[in-house]
XYZ file of C-alpha atoms in Angstrom:
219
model
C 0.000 0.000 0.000
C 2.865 2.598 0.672
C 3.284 2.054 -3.087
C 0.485 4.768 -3.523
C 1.820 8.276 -2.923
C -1.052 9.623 -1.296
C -0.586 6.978 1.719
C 2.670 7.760 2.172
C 4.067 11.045 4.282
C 4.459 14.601 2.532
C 7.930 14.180 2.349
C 11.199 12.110 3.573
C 11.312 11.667 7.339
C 14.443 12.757 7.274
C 17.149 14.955 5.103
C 17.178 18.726 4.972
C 13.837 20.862 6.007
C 10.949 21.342 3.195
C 11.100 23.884 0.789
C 8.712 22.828 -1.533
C 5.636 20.644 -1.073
C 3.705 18.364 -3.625
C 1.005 20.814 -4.843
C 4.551 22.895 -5.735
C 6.138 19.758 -7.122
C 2.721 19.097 -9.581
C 2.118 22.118 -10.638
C 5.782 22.689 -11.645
C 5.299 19.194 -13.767
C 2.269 20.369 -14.624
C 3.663 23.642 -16.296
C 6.334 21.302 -17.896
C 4.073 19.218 -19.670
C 1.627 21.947 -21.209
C 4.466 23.501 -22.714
C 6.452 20.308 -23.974
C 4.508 17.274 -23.717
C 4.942 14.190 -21.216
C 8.451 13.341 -23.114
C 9.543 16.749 -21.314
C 8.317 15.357 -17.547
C 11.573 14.051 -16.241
C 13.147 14.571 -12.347
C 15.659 16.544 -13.985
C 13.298 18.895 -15.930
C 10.645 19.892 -12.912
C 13.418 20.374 -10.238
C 14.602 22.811 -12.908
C 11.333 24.572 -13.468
C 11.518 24.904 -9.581
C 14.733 26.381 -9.148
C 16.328 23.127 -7.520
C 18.327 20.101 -8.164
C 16.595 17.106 -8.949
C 18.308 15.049 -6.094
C 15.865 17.321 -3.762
C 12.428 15.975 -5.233
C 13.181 12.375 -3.728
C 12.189 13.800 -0.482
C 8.962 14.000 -1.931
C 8.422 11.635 -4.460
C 10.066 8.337 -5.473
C 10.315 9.098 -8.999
C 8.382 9.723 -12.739
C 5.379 7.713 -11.823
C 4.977 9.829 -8.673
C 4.775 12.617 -10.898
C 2.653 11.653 -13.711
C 0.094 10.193 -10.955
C 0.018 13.451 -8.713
C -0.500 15.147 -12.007
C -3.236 12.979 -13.456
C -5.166 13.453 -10.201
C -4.359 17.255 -9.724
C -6.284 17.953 -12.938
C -8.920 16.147 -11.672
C -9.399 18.928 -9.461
C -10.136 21.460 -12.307
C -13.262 19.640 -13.084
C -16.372 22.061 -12.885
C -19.187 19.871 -10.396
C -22.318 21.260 -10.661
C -25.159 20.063 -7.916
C -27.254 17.214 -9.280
C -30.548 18.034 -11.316
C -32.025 14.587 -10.218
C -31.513 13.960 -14.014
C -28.386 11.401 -13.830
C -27.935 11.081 -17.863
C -27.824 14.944 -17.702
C -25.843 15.418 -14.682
C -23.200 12.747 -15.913
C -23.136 14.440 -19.605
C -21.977 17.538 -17.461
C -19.589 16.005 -15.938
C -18.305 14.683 -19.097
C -18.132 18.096 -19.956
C -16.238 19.567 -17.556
C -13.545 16.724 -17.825
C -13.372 17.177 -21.490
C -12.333 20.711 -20.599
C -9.457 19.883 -18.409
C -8.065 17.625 -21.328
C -8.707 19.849 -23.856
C -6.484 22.463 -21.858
C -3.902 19.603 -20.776
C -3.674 18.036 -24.299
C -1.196 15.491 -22.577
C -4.134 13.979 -20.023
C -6.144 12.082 -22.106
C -3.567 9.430 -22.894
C -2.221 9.541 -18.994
C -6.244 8.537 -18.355
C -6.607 5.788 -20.278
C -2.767 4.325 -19.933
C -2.670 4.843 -16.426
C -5.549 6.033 -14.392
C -4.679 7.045 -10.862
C -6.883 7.601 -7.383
C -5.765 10.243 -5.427
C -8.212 12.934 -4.048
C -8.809 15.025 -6.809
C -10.373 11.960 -8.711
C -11.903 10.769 -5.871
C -14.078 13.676 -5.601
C -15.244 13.434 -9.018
C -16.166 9.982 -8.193
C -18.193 11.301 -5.115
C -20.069 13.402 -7.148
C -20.875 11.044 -9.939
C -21.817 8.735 -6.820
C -24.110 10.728 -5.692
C -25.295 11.344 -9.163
C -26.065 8.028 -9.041
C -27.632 7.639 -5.330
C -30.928 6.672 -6.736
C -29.919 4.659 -9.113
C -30.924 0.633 -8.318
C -27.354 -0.551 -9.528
C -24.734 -2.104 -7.302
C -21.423 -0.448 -6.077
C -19.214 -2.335 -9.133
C -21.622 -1.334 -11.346
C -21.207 2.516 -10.507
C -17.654 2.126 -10.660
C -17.873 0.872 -14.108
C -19.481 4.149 -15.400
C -17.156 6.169 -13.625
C -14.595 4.636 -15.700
C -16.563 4.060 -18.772
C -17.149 8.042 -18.296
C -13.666 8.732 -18.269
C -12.471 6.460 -21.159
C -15.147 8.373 -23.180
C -14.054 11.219 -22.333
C -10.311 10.776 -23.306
C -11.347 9.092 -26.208
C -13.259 12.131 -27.334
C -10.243 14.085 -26.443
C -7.471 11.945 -28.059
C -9.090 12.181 -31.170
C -10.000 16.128 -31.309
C -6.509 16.747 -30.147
C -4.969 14.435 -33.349
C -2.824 15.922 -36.045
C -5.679 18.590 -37.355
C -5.450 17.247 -40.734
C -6.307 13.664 -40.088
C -9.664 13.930 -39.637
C -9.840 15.747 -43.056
C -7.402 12.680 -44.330
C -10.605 10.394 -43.102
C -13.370 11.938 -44.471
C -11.506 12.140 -48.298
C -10.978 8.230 -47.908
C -14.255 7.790 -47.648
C -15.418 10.111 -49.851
C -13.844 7.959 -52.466
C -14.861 4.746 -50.902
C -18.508 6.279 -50.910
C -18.583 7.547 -54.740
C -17.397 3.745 -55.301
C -20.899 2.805 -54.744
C -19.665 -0.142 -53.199
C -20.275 0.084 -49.449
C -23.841 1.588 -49.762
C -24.177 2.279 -45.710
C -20.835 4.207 -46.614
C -22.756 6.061 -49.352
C -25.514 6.812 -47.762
C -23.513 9.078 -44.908
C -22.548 11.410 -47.043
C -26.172 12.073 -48.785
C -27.179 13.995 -45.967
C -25.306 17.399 -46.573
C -26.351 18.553 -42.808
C -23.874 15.447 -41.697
C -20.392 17.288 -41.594
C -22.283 20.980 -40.167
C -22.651 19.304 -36.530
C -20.556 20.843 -33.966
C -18.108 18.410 -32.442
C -19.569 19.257 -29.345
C -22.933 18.626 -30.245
C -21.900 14.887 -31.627
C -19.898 14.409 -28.128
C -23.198 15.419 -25.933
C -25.211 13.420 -28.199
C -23.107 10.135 -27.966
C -22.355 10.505 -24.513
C -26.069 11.213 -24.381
C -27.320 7.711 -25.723
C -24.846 5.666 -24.584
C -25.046 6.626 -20.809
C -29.119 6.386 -21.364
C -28.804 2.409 -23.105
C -25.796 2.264 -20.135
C -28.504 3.290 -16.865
C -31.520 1.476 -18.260
């Protein structure tokens, strides 16, 4: 268990006095990150950003994973949590929402969520509050779980692909523009004989996917 950082104390028992503390620590690999990716997260580089040497963060964390984990759950803490509506498809859209925010702003997040998703207070209260979303709900405990994390790999899906290489989508929709004129793959065809198709807001096709899949998901 000491393996998580959050059970384990602030900093080293012993060695020099604090000078920093971990909220310091992830915001300085926080900065680092949003300015050169998660290649750039390194001891080296966020003892820098802090004015320090990099042998002084192992009186607060172990090493990378420390890092990338109090990061991961620090953003969770950016999330906007408005009070339940008593409409739970609704309420959880929102809170789709307001994650999809933090990774848009963090483009590096949405991979860290679905390659390693970590449990530290910030994420725990946006579990709480998709918890008590769900109060009413007649599911069991596992089964709430699982659409907390459904919710999340969503989410970062959604994000992963807005945040691609902004001509790849474009790359997509030429391929099957060809495939479609081929006259081949009919179900292909038929997408693009609705001009309206490609005038939808990404939002709008996020909210309504998250929308119907969350409704088929609660029953």
């Amino acid at each position: 268990m000491t393996d998580v950082i959050w059970l384990r104390p602030e900093r080293a028992a012993t060695g020099r006095p604090a000078v920093h503390d971990r909220a310091e620590i992830t915001a300085a690999a926080i900065d680092v990150a949003d300015r050169g990716g998660l290649d750039a997260v390194s001891m080296r580089n966020v003892a820098a950003e802090l004015g320090t040497g990099a042998a002084s963060l192992y009186r607060y964390v172990t090493g990378r994973d420390d890092l990338l984990d109090l990061m991961i759950d620090s953003t969770a803490s950016e999330c906007r949590l408005e009070p339940p509506t008593g409409e739970p498809v609704a309420d959880l859209v929102a809170v789709a929402e307001g994650l999809h925010a933090v990774m848009m702003r963090h483009p590096w997040l949405p991979e860290l969520v679905v390659t390693r998703p970590a449990l530290g207070p910030g994420v725990v209260g946006v579990l709480d509050h998709v918890l008590d979303i769900l109060a009413d709900h007649p599911g069991d405990g596992a089964s709430k779980l699982e659409v907390f994390a459904l919710l999340n790999a969503l989410v970062a899906t959604f994000a992963r692909n807005e945040l691609a290489a902004p001509n790849q989508a474009e790359r997509a929709v030429a391929y099957l523009s060809h495939v479609a004129a081929g006259g081949e793959r009919p179900r292909i065809t038929a997408l693009f004989e609705n001009p309206s198709t490609g005038d939808i807001l990404p939002r709008d096709r996020r909210v309504a996917a998250l929308t119907a899949l969350l409704s088929g998901l609660l029953g």
